[in-house]
Amino acid sequence: MAEQEASGLQVLLSTLQSSCDKDVILNILSVLTDLLSLGTGRRIHYVVSKGGSEALLQALATAAQTEPPDHGTLLPLLRLLARVGQRDRKFGLKVQKAEATDIILSLTRRHLGHHLHLTHCLWVLRVCASNVTTGTMLGINGAMELLFKVITPYSKRHVRTVRAAIGALAALLKSKSNSRRAVNRGYLGELLRLYQDWHRNDVSNNYIYIRRGLLLCLKYITNIQLGRETFLGSRGMEILFTSVQDCLSCKNLDPIITTATHILRKCYPKEHLPVMTVRSSYSFPLPGNASAEPPCEGSEGDSESEGEEEDEKDWDNEDVESKEEDCDLETDVNKLRSRPVLDRPEQELEKYEALCAELFQNFQELEFESEEKKSLEDRTESLPSAPSHFIPSATSVKHPNCRWRNQSVTEMGPDPGEQDFKVPLQSWRKKEECIWDKNDENRDIAEKARDKEFCEEGDPARSHVFALCSLLKDSAWYKKVFYPHCEASIDPSPEGRLESSDLVRNLLEKHRMDIPFHSPCFYAARAQCVKSIPGYRELAFPDFWGHQPPPYSKPVLERRHGLQRDKVLDDVRRLIQPGDVIGRTVFDLDDPSLSSPAAPGCLTFFSKFESGNLRKAIQVREFEYDLIMNADVNSSQHHQWFYFEVRDMKPAVPYRFNIINCEKLNSQFNYGMQLVMYSVREALQGRPRWTRAGQEICYYKNHYRCRSAAAGGGGVRRRFYYTLTFSIKFPHKDDVCYLAYHYPYTYSTMMSHLDILEQNRNPRKVYWRQQTLCQTLGGNPCPLLTITAMPESKNRDDLEQFCSRPYVFLTARVHPGESNASWVMKGTLEFLASSDPIAELLRRCFIFKIVPMLNPDGVINGNLRCSLSGDDLNRQWLTPSSQLHPTIYHAKGLLYYLSSIGRAPLVFCDYHGHSQKKNVFLYGCSIKETLWQAGCMVDTAVVTEDVGYRTLPKILDKVAPAFVMNSCSFLVEKSRASTARVVVWKEMGVLRSYTMESTYCSCSHGLYRGLQLGTQELEEMGSKFCLGLLILHLKSLPCSKELMAQAALLLDLEEEITDRAQRRCSNSSLESDDEPPCAEEIDYDTACSSDGEEEFLELDQEIQECLSCVEGETEDEGVTTGQTCSSRALRGLYISSQPAPNSTALPLGSSALGLCRGFESSPV
C-alpha cells in the first residue's frame, strides 16, 4: 500500500515535468498548493524526498521558455518553488544542476516593471541564495546590482516588492565573497542610509519587516572583518545605537532591537583585557626541572568537575553536540574492564600502613582512660544531645517567607537540632583577657614570634590568642568598624586598642554560642599557620566571625524581559558617549601604586585574604565598576571564582559590577542564580550570614579578546571573554561587605572545624584519628581523617568486628572554586561525629577514610581549578607526580594499599560542584551503559556487569530532597580517563566509584524546586549521603541479626521512603533536567547567525499576504499603469488554481492519486 501511495505522488510530479497541457499543470499545482498549505514542514520534506524540487525546477524551465511567459502558470509555480526550496537543504545544488540560476535572474530582470511578478521571482531568488555556493554564483552574475535597483528609500509604493528584494539581498550576503563585493562597491554605506531613511519615516511602525530586513543585511555583511571595519568607519555604531534608543519604548519593535543589538555587540572594537599580562598575578617556583608553562587558551577541557567541554562549537545544532559527546565515549572493552595496575614500586605501598593504624591498633588502653579524657567525655555528654533519628535537615525550609518556629530574623537562634556539640570557650577566656590587656608593641612582636613557633608545632590551642591580635589589627574591616575616625593610622593608640579589644572580646563572648561548629578563636589560630603565596596578613570577616544559614531559602531570580540588551547598550554607550566614563583604577593586585582608592564617592576593594580573588577594579562611572579576576597560579586561565571585600558604599544605591573576564560559554547566572553577600554590620547586629544577593544579573559574551600568546601546542584558542554583570544595593552606609561567587569555605575554616569536631567527640564512642596525608607544594598539611566506632570492648570478637568493617573513601575540593563540595563534606563530617543513633550505627558498619580537601593550596590562594603547579588535579590520577601532585599521589597510594591487602573501599566518592547544571547527582561508571550509548553491540555473554553501581543513587533519590536520579550518568568518556572516579573504578576495581556533583544554583525537581540551595541544604545532602550508605549496607552486605534489629528500630525504612516519595513531584521522572534556551543570545558569533525556522515562517507569511489580495484592492497603495497586474487578474489567477468540480483534465480527488494515504504516513 505504501508503494502505491508513493507512486501516486511520483506520477503526479512526473506528469508535472512532462505535460504541456496548461490545465493539467494548473491542476497539479493546485493539488500541491492545497496539500502543502496545511500542517507543518514535514509534508514539504515528504514531497522533497520524492523529487518535488527537481520536478518544480523542470517545470519552471519549461514555463520560462514560453513567449510571452504564461503568468497563470508561472506565478503559482514560483510560489511553490519558494515554499519547497527553503526547506530543501540541497536546493541550491539542484538549482545549479538544473542550470536554473540564469533562468531565475533572467525572469527577475524581465519583470522589473511588473512588481507582482517581480516579487515572486525575488522569493525564489532568495531561496536559491540561501545556499552559499549558489548565492556566490548569483552575486558574480550581478544579482546584488539588480536588487539595489529594486530597493528604494522610504515609500508606501510596492513595499511587498521592496521587502522581497531585501530578503533576497540578505540571503546573498550570507556568502562572504558577496559581502566583500558589497563592501568594495559601497553598498554597506548605502544600506545604512536606507535604514536611516526607513527608520526616520516609518513613524507608525508599519514596515518593521523592511527595517529588520535591512538590519539582517548589515548583520551578515559584518560577519567579515572588512565589513566590521567599514561599518565602524561609516559611523554605523552611532546610527544603530541612536535608532535603538528610539525603539526601546515599543515592545513590538523587539525584532529590530534584537538584531541591531547583535550587530552592535559584534562590531564593538575588540581589545585585550586592561592588565599587563593574562598570567596570574601569583607565581610559584616548581620543584626539580618541572616548568610552569601555561596551557593553551582553549585546553581547559571541562568547565566543571567532570563534564561540559568548553571548546567553541555550534550549540544550536543538537545533533552535532550529541554526536560529539558520543564520540568521546570509550568503546574499547579492554580499556573499560577493571585492570589493577600499579604506577609505583610495590614496596612503596608499605609506608601507607601508618595511615591505617586502626587495623593494627591495640585497644587495651580502653580500660585506662586518663582523667582528662573522662573529663572531656563528661563535658561532652552534658551538652544537649540530638533527638532520636536526628539528621541535620533543611526540609522545614519550603517557602521564602517561612520562619523557623515563627521567629523573626533578629530573634533567630540556632536550630536546636544542630546544638549537638558546641565549642567550650570557657578555657580560653583568661588567656584572652591577659592578651587583650597587653599594649606594649615590642611584647606583641615577641608574642608573634613565639606564636610562629607554636604554629610549627601544630598546636592551635596555644597560638589562637596571638593570631587573634595580630591578624585582626591588620584587617580592613577591623579598622573600618572599630577605628572609623583614624583609619589612615597604621597603628592606633594603645588606649584605643584597649577599648576596642574589650569590645571585640565582649562580642566574641556574646557570639560564641550562635554558630554551631565554629569558633573565631580556632579560626584565627589556624589562619595564622597558613602558608600562602601572597603571605596573607589579614582575615576576611565572614570566615573569622562565621556564617549562620538564613531562615529561609530564596527562590531563583526572575529575569526581566530585555535585561541583557539593556546591559549591552550600556556597554556600547561607553564607546558612543564616553563623556561620563571615569576609567579610574581603584584596585590593582599587580601594582598597588596604580590604585587610587579613597577618592570621593569611590568604593574601596580588597582581596588579599585566604581564598580571595579579585585582580583589578576599574571605576567606569560613579556607580559602575569593571572587575577582573585573577587566573589560577602558574596559569593564564580558569576565571570564575571571585571573593572580595568592598567598603565605603552609599546605602540604597544600585551599584553595577561587571566581571569582564569569565570564560565559560554559559552560566547558571542566566537561569536565576545569584551571588552571595556578607555584611559586617548585619553580622554585628546578630545576623551573621551569607545571603543570596544581586539583581539585574546576566551573563553574555563581551568584546575582550583572549591574548593568543599561549595558544600554541595545537589547542583550540578561546577567542573572547564573557561578562557577568549584576547590581547590588548595600544595606548600610559605609559598611564592609564581601561578595563571592558561592558560599566561601576556606582551608582555615576546614582545619578549625576539624579541631572543634575532634575536641567535642565522645572518645569512648567515636574513633577519630586525624593524620597528615602529605605536605602540599605550598607547605600546608593535607589532613586525612579516619572515623569509625570504637570497639565495644577488648574482646576478640569485638576487635575482629572492628577490623573487618568495610571501608568508605571520601574526598572533596580537588577543584578550589567548588566550595559547595566543602559544605556537603561539612555535613558528612558533622553527622559522622555526632551522637545521633543512626550515626552510631553507621560508624559500626564502616571505617571512613576522608580527605576533606585535596587541593589546599588552590583553596588558600583563590584558584578555581588548579593547584600551584597549574594543573587540574582531577586530571592527574592516571600518573600523578609525587613532586607536583602530592595529594593525588598519596591518596592514590593509600587506595592502592587498601586494595593490596584486600580492603578496597566498598564506596569511593569524590565531592564536586557543577556550574552549569541544577540538582545534586552522581557520575558513575558502567561498561554496558557506555557501550549502549555509543551504539555498540553488547554481547551479554562476554560483557558481564554487576548493576550494584545504581543502588546508592536510587537510594539517595528517595531519601535526599536535593538529589535527582534522572540527572545521574554512568558513562565513561575518553576525556575523563584520568579522573578519580574512572581510575579508582578501573585500577582498584571499586564498583561504586562516584563523583557527586552539587549545583551552585537550584533544583529542577522535588522539594527544593525553584529554590536556590544554601549551606543548610548542602550540609543536609552530606548527612543524607551517610544515610544512603547505611541503607546500602543493609541492602547489599550480610548483617548480624542484632544490627538488623537496631536498624529496624532506628530506620523505619519504608516509611522514610514513602514519606519522601510523597513529598517529591509526582511527575519528576518525566521532566528533563536540561536547561531551556536562554532568553537572549549569550554569544554573537557567526555560528549563531542562522535564523532557521523563523526565516521559513517569514517567507510563508509573505506569500500568504500576497495571495490575500482581493478584487477591488490595489497593491501597495500605489498602482500605476504598466507597473503591476490588476487585482482582477490576480483573483482570476487565484481562482484558477482552485479545484474545479467539473474539470475533466485530471481527477482532483487526492485519493485517486494515492496522495491522501501517502501523506497520512507522514503526519503533519
mmCIF file with all atom_site columns, C-alpha atoms in Angstrom, residues 14-73:
data_model
loop_
_atom_site.group_PDB
_atom_site.id
_atom_site.type_symbol
_atom_site.label_atom_id
_atom_site.label_alt_id
_atom_site.label_comp_id
_atom_site.label_asym_id
_atom_site.label_entity_id
_atom_site.label_seq_id
_atom_site.pdbx_PDB_ins_code
_atom_site.Cartn_x
_atom_site.Cartn_y
_atom_site.Cartn_z
_atom_site.occupancy
_atom_site.B_iso_or_equiv
_atom_site.pdbx_formal_charge
_atom_site.auth_seq_id
_atom_site.auth_comp_id
_atom_site.auth_asym_id
_atom_site.auth_atom_id
_atom_site.pdbx_PDB_model_num
ATOM 1  C CA . SER A 1 14 ? 6.304  13.146 -13.303 1.00 0.00 ? 14 SER A CA 1
ATOM 2  C CA . THR A 1 15 ? 3.223  14.476 -15.064 1.00 0.00 ? 15 THR A CA 1
ATOM 3  C CA . LEU A 1 16 ? 4.117  17.997 -13.971 1.00 0.00 ? 16 LEU A CA 1
ATOM 4  C CA . GLN A 1 17 ? 7.541  17.660 -15.585 1.00 0.00 ? 17 GLN A CA 1
ATOM 5  C CA . SER A 1 18 ? 6.364  16.200 -18.895 1.00 0.00 ? 18 SER A CA 1
ATOM 6  C CA . SER A 1 19 ? 2.935  17.710 -19.528 1.00 0.00 ? 19 SER A CA 1
ATOM 7  C CA . CYS A 1 20 ? 2.462  20.679 -21.837 1.00 0.00 ? 20 CYS A CA 1
ATOM 8  C CA . ASP A 1 21 ? -1.265 20.998 -21.104 1.00 0.00 ? 21 ASP A CA 1
ATOM 9  C CA . LYS A 1 22 ? -1.894 24.213 -19.188 1.00 0.00 ? 22 LYS A CA 1
ATOM 10 C CA . ASP A 1 23 ? -4.991 22.892 -17.400 1.00 0.00 ? 23 ASP A CA 1
ATOM 11 C CA . VAL A 1 24 ? -3.171 19.758 -16.291 1.00 0.00 ? 24 VAL A CA 1
ATOM 12 C CA . ILE A 1 25 ? -0.248 21.802 -14.955 1.00 0.00 ? 25 ILE A CA 1
ATOM 13 C CA . LEU A 1 26 ? -2.556 24.224 -13.174 1.00 0.00 ? 26 LEU A CA 1
ATOM 14 C CA . ASN A 1 27 ? -4.499 21.423 -11.518 1.00 0.00 ? 27 ASN A CA 1
ATOM 15 C CA . ILE A 1 28 ? -1.329 19.667 -10.383 1.00 0.00 ? 28 ILE A CA 1
ATOM 16 C CA . LEU A 1 29 ? -0.038 22.939 -8.924  1.00 0.00 ? 29 LEU A CA 1
ATOM 17 C CA . SER A 1 30 ? -3.426 23.437 -7.257  1.00 0.00 ? 30 SER A CA 1
ATOM 18 C CA . VAL A 1 31 ? -3.284 19.989 -5.616  1.00 0.00 ? 31 VAL A CA 1
ATOM 19 C CA . LEU A 1 32 ? 0.274  20.574 -4.408  1.00 0.00 ? 32 LEU A CA 1
ATOM 20 C CA . THR A 1 33 ? -0.633 24.023 -3.100  1.00 0.00 ? 33 THR A CA 1
ATOM 21 C CA . ASP A 1 34 ? -3.586 22.670 -1.123  1.00 0.00 ? 34 ASP A CA 1
ATOM 22 C CA . LEU A 1 35 ? -1.594 19.796 0.337   1.00 0.00 ? 35 LEU A CA 1
ATOM 23 C CA . LEU A 1 36 ? 1.382  21.932 1.331   1.00 0.00 ? 36 LEU A CA 1
ATOM 24 C CA . SER A 1 37 ? -0.610 24.845 2.703   1.00 0.00 ? 37 SER A CA 1
ATOM 25 C CA . LEU A 1 38 ? -1.740 22.865 5.771   1.00 0.00 ? 38 LEU A CA 1
ATOM 26 C CA . GLY A 1 39 ? 0.234  21.412 8.637   1.00 0.00 ? 39 GLY A CA 1
ATOM 27 C CA . THR A 1 40 ? 3.922  21.674 9.282   1.00 0.00 ? 40 THR A CA 1
ATOM 28 C CA . GLY A 1 41 ? 7.016  21.472 7.111   1.00 0.00 ? 41 GLY A CA 1
ATOM 29 C CA . ARG A 1 42 ? 7.021  17.671 7.329   1.00 0.00 ? 42 ARG A CA 1
ATOM 30 C CA . ARG A 1 43 ? 4.702  17.477 4.312   1.00 0.00 ? 43 ARG A CA 1
ATOM 31 C CA . ILE A 1 44 ? 7.104  19.591 2.311   1.00 0.00 ? 44 ILE A CA 1
ATOM 32 C CA . HIS A 1 45 ? 10.008 17.354 3.343   1.00 0.00 ? 45 HIS A CA 1
ATOM 33 C CA . TYR A 1 46 ? 7.978  14.384 2.149   1.00 0.00 ? 46 TYR A CA 1
ATOM 34 C CA . VAL A 1 47 ? 7.460  15.987 -1.254  1.00 0.00 ? 47 VAL A CA 1
ATOM 35 C CA . VAL A 1 48 ? 11.160 16.858 -1.416  1.00 0.00 ? 48 VAL A CA 1
ATOM 36 C CA . SER A 1 49 ? 12.078 13.248 -0.675  1.00 0.00 ? 49 SER A CA 1
ATOM 37 C CA . LYS A 1 50 ? 10.023 12.150 -3.700  1.00 0.00 ? 50 LYS A CA 1
ATOM 38 C CA . GLY A 1 51 ? 11.759 14.531 -6.111  1.00 0.00 ? 51 GLY A CA 1
ATOM 39 C CA . GLY A 1 52 ? 9.463  17.517 -5.750  1.00 0.00 ? 52 GLY A CA 1
ATOM 40 C CA . SER A 1 53 ? 12.216 20.133 -6.091  1.00 0.00 ? 53 SER A CA 1
ATOM 41 C CA . GLU A 1 54 ? 13.528 18.634 -9.332  1.00 0.00 ? 54 GLU A CA 1
ATOM 42 C CA . ALA A 1 55 ? 10.029 18.437 -10.814 1.00 0.00 ? 55 ALA A CA 1
ATOM 43 C CA . LEU A 1 56 ? 9.253  22.057 -9.985  1.00 0.00 ? 56 LEU A CA 1
ATOM 44 C CA . LEU A 1 57 ? 12.578 23.277 -11.392 1.00 0.00 ? 57 LEU A CA 1
ATOM 45 C CA . GLN A 1 58 ? 11.988 21.366 -14.620 1.00 0.00 ? 58 GLN A CA 1
ATOM 46 C CA . ALA A 1 59 ? 8.503  22.840 -14.872 1.00 0.00 ? 59 ALA A CA 1
ATOM 47 C CA . LEU A 1 60 ? 9.996  26.309 -14.317 1.00 0.00 ? 60 LEU A CA 1
ATOM 48 C CA . ALA A 1 61 ? 12.499 25.804 -17.122 1.00 0.00 ? 61 ALA A CA 1
ATOM 49 C CA . THR A 1 62 ? 9.685  24.768 -19.428 1.00 0.00 ? 62 THR A CA 1
ATOM 50 C CA . ALA A 1 63 ? 7.414  27.663 -18.436 1.00 0.00 ? 63 ALA A CA 1
ATOM 51 C CA . ALA A 1 64 ? 10.215 30.222 -18.834 1.00 0.00 ? 64 ALA A CA 1
ATOM 52 C CA . GLN A 1 65 ? 10.758 29.207 -22.454 1.00 0.00 ? 65 GLN A CA 1
ATOM 53 C CA . THR A 1 66 ? 7.214  30.195 -23.384 1.00 0.00 ? 66 THR A CA 1
ATOM 54 C CA . GLU A 1 67 ? 6.996  33.503 -25.236 1.00 0.00 ? 67 GLU A CA 1
ATOM 55 C CA . PRO A 1 68 ? 5.379  35.505 -23.887 1.00 0.00 ? 68 PRO A CA 1
ATOM 56 C CA . PRO A 1 69 ? 5.556  33.859 -20.424 1.00 0.00 ? 69 PRO A CA 1
ATOM 57 C CA . ASP A 1 70 ? 2.309  32.390 -19.181 1.00 0.00 ? 70 ASP A CA 1
ATOM 58 C CA . HIS A 1 71 ? 1.955  34.083 -15.794 1.00 0.00 ? 71 HIS A CA 1
ATOM 59 C CA . GLY A 1 72 ? -1.099 31.996 -14.969 1.00 0.00 ? 72 GLY A CA 1
ATOM 60 C CA . THR A 1 73 ? 1.240  29.016 -14.689 1.00 0.00 ? 73 THR A CA 1
#
